[in-house]
Short mmCIF file of N, CA and C in Angstrom, two decimals:
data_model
loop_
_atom_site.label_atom_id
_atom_site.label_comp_id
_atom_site.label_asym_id
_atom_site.label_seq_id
_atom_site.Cartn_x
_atom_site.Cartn_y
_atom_site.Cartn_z
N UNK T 3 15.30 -5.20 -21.23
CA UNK T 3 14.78 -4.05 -20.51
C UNK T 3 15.43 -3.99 -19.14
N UNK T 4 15.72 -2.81 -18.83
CA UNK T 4 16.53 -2.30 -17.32
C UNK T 4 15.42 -2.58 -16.76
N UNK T 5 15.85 -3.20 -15.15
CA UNK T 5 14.79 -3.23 -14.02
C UNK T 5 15.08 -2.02 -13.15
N UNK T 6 13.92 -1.16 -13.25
CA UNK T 6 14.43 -0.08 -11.82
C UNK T 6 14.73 -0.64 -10.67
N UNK T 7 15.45 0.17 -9.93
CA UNK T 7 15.37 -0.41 -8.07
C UNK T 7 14.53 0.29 -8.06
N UNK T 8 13.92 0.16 -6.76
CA UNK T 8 12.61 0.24 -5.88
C UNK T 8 12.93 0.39 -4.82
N UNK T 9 12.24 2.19 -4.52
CA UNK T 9 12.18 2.18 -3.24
C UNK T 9 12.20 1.29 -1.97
N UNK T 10 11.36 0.37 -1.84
CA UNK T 10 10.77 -0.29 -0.97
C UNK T 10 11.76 -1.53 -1.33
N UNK T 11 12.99 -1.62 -1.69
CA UNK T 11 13.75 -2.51 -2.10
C UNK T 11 14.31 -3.37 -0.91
N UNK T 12 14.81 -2.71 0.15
CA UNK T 12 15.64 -2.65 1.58
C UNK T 12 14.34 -3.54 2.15
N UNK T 13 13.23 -3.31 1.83
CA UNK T 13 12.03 -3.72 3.26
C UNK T 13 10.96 -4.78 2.14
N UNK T 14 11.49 -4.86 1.35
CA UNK T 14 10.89 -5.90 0.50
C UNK T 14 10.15 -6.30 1.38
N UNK T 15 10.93 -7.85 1.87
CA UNK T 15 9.91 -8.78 3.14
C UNK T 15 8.97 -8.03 3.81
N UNK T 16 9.90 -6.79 4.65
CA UNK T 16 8.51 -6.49 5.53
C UNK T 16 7.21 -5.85 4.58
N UNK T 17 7.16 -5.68 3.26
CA UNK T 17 6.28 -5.27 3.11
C UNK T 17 5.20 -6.45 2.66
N UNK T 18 5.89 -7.63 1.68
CA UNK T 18 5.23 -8.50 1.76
C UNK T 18 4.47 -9.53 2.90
N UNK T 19 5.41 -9.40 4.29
CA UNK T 19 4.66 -9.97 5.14
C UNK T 19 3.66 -9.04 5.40
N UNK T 20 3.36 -7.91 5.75
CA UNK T 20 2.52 -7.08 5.96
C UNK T 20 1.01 -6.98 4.92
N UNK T 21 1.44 -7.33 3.36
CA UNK T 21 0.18 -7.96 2.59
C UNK T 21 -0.25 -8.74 2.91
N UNK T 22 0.61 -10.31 3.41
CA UNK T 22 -0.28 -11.29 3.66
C UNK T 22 -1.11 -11.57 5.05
N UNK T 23 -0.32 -10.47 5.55
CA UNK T 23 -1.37 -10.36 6.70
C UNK T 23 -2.67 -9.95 6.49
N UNK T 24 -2.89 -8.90 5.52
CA UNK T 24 -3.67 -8.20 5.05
C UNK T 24 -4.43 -9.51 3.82
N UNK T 25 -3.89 -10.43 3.46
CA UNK T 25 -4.37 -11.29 2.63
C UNK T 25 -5.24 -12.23 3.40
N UNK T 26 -5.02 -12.66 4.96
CA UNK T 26 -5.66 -13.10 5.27
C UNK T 26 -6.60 -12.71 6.74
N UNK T 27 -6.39 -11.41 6.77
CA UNK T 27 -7.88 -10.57 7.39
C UNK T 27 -9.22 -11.10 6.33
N UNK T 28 -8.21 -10.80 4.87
CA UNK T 28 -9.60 -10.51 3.77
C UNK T 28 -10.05 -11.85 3.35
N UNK T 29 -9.39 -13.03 3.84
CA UNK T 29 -9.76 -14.46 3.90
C UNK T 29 -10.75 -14.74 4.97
N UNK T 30 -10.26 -14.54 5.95
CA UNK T 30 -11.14 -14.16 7.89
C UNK T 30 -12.91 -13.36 7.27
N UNK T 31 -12.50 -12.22 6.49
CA UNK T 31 -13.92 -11.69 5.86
C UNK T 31 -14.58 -12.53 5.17
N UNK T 32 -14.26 -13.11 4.58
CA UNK T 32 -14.96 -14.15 3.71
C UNK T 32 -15.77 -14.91 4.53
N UNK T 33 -14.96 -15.84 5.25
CA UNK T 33 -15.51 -16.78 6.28
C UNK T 33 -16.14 -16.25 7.09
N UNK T 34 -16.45 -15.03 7.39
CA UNK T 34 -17.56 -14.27 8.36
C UNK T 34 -18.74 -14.28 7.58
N UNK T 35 -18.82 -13.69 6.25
CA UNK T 35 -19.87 -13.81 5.30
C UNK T 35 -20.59 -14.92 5.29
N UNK T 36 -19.45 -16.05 4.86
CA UNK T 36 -20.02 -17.53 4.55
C UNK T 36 -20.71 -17.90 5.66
N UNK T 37 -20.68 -17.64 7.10
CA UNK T 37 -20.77 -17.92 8.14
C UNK T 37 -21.79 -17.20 8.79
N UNK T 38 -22.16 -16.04 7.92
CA UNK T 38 -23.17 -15.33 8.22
C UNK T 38 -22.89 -14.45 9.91
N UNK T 39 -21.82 -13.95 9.91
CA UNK T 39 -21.19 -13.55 11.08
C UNK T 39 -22.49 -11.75 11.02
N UNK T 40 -22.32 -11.53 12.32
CA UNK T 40 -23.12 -10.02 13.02
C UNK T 40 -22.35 -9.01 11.86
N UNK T 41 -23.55 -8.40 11.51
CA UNK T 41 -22.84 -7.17 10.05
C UNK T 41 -21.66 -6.51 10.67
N UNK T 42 -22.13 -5.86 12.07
CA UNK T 42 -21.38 -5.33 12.63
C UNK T 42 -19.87 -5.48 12.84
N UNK T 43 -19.48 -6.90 13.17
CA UNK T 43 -18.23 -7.58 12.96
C UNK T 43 -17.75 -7.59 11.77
N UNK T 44 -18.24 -7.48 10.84
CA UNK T 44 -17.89 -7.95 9.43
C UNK T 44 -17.21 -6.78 9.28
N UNK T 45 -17.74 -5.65 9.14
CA UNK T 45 -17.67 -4.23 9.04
C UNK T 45 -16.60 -4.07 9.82
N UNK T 46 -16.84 -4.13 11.07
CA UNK T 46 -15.64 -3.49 12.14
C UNK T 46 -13.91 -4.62 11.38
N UNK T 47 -14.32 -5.86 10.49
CA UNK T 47 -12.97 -5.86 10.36
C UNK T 47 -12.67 -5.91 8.44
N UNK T 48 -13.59 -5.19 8.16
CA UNK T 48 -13.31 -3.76 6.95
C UNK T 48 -12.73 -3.42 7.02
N UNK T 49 -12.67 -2.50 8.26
CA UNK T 49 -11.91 -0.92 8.65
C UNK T 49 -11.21 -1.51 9.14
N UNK T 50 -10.42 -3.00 9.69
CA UNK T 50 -9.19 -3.05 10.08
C UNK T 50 -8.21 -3.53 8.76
N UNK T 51 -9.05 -4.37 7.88
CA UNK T 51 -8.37 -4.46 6.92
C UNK T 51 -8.18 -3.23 6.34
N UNK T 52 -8.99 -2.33 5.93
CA UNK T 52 -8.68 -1.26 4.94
C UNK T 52 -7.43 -0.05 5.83
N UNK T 53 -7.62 -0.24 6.94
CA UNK T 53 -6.40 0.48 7.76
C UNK T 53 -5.35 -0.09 7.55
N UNK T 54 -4.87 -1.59 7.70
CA UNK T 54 -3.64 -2.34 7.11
C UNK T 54 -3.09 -2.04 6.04
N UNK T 55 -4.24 -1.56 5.16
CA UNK T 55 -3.89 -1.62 3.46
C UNK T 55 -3.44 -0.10 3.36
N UNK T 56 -3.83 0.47 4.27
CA UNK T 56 -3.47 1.69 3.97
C UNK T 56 -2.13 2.43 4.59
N UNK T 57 -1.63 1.78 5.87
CA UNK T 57 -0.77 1.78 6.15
C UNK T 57 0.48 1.10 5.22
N UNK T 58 0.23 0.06 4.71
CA UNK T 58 1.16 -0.24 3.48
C UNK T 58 1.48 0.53 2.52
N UNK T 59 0.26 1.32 2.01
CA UNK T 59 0.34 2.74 1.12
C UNK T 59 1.17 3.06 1.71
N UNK T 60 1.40 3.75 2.97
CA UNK T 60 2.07 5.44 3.15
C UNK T 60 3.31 5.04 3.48
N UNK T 61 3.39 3.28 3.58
CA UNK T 61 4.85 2.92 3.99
C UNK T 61 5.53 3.20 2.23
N UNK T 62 5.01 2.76 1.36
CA UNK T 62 5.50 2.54 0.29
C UNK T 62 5.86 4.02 -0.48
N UNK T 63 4.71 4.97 -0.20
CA UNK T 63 4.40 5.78 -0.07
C UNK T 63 5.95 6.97 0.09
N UNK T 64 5.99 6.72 1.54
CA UNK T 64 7.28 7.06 2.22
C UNK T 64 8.65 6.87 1.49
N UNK T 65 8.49 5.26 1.22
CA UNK T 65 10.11 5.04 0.49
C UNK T 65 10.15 5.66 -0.80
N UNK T 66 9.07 5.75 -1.55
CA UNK T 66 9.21 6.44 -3.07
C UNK T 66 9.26 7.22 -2.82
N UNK T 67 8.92 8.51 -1.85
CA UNK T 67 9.39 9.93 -1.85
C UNK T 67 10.85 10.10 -1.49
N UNK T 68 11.36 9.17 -0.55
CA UNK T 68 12.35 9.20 -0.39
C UNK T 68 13.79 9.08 -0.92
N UNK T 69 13.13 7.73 -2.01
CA UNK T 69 14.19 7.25 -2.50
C UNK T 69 14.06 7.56 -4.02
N UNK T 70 12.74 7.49 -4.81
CA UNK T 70 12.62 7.87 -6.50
C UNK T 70 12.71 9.54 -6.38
N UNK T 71 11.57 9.98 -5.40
CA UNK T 71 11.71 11.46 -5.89
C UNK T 71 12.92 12.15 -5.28
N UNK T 72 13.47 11.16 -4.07
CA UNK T 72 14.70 12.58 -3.97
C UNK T 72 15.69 12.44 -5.21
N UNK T 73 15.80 11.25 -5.77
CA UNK T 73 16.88 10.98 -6.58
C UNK T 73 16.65 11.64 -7.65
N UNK T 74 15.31 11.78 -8.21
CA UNK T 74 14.62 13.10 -9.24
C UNK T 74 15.29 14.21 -9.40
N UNK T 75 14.52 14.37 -7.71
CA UNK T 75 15.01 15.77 -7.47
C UNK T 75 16.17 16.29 -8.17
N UNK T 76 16.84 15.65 -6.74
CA UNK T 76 18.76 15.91 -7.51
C UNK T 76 19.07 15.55 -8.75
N UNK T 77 18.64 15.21 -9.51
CA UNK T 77 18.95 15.27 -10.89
C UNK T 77 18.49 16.52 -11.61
N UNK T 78 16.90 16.70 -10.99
CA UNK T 78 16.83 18.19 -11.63
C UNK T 78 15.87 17.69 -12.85
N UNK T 79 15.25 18.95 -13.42
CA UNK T 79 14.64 18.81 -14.60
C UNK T 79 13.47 18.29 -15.01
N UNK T 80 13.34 17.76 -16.43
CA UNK T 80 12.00 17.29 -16.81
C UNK T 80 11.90 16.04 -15.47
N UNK T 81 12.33 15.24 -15.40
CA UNK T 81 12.61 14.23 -14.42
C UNK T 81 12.06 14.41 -13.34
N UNK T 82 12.72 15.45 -12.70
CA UNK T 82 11.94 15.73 -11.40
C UNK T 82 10.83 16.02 -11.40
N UNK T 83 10.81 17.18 -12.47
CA UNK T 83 9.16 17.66 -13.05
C UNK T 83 8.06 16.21 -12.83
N UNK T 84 8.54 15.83 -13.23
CA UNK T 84 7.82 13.95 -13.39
C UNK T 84 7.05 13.25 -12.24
N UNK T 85 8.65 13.21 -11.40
CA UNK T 85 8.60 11.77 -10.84
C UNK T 85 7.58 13.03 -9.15
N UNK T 86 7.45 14.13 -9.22
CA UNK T 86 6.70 14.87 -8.21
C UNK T 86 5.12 14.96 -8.51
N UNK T 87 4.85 14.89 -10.20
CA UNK T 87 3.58 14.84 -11.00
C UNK T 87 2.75 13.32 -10.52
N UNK T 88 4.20 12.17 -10.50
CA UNK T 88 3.75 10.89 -10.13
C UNK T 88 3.38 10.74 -8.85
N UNK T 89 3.69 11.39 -7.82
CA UNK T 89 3.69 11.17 -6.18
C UNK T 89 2.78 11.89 -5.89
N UNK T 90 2.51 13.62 -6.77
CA UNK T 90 1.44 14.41 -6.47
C UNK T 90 0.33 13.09 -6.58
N UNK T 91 0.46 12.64 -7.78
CA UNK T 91 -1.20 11.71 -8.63
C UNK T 91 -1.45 10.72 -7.22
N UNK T 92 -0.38 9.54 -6.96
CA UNK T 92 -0.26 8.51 -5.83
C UNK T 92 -1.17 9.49 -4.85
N UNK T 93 -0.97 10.66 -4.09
CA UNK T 93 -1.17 10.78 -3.05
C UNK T 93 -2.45 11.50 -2.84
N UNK T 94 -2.61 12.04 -3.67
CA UNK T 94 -3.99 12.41 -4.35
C UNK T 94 -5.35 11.42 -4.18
N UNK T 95 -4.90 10.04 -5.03
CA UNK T 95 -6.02 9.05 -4.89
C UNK T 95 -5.59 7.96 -3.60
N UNK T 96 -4.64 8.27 -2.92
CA UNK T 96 -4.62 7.70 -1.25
C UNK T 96 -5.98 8.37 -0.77
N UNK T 97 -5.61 9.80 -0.89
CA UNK T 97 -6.62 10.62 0.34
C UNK T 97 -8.11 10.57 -0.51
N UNK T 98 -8.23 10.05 -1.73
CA UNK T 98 -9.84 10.18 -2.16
C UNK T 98 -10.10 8.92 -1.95
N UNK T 99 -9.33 7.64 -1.40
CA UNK T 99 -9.89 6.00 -1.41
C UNK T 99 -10.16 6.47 0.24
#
């Protein structure tokens, strides 16, 4: 089986360092729980994790429009038809999470 390239091919690393940052906010949450930390804190670093995570979206986000659908594009056709159906769907359930 062919491996596609991937957008996000060039920034690989930075995107993986940017999960595990995000891997261990959501470790930091845990240990607030276990720890029985102020709800309030717990919460306030929810919304910093879920902002991290979401900024990773629109980075990734970004390179697949850039790099799968323009290449679609210019090809034209059922293809493009497609790969815009796929980015419509992606961006769709960004803005409903």
């Amino acid at each position: 089986m062919e491996q596609a390239v991937v957008g996000y091919a060039g920034e690989k690393d930075a995107v993986l360092k940017r999960l595990r940052r995000v891997e261990g906010q959501v470790r930091g949450l845990q240990r607030m729980v276990e720890e029985d930390a102020y709800c309030i804190d717990v919460l306030t670093q929810v919304s910093a994790a879920t902002k991290a995570l979401q900024a990773v979206a629109l980075s990734l986000l970004e390179d697949h429009l850039s790099h799968c659908v323009a290449h679609a594009a210019a090809e034209g056709g059922d293809v493009a038809d497609a790969k815009i159906r796929e980015a419509s769907a992606a961006i769709a359930r960004l803005v409903r999470s």
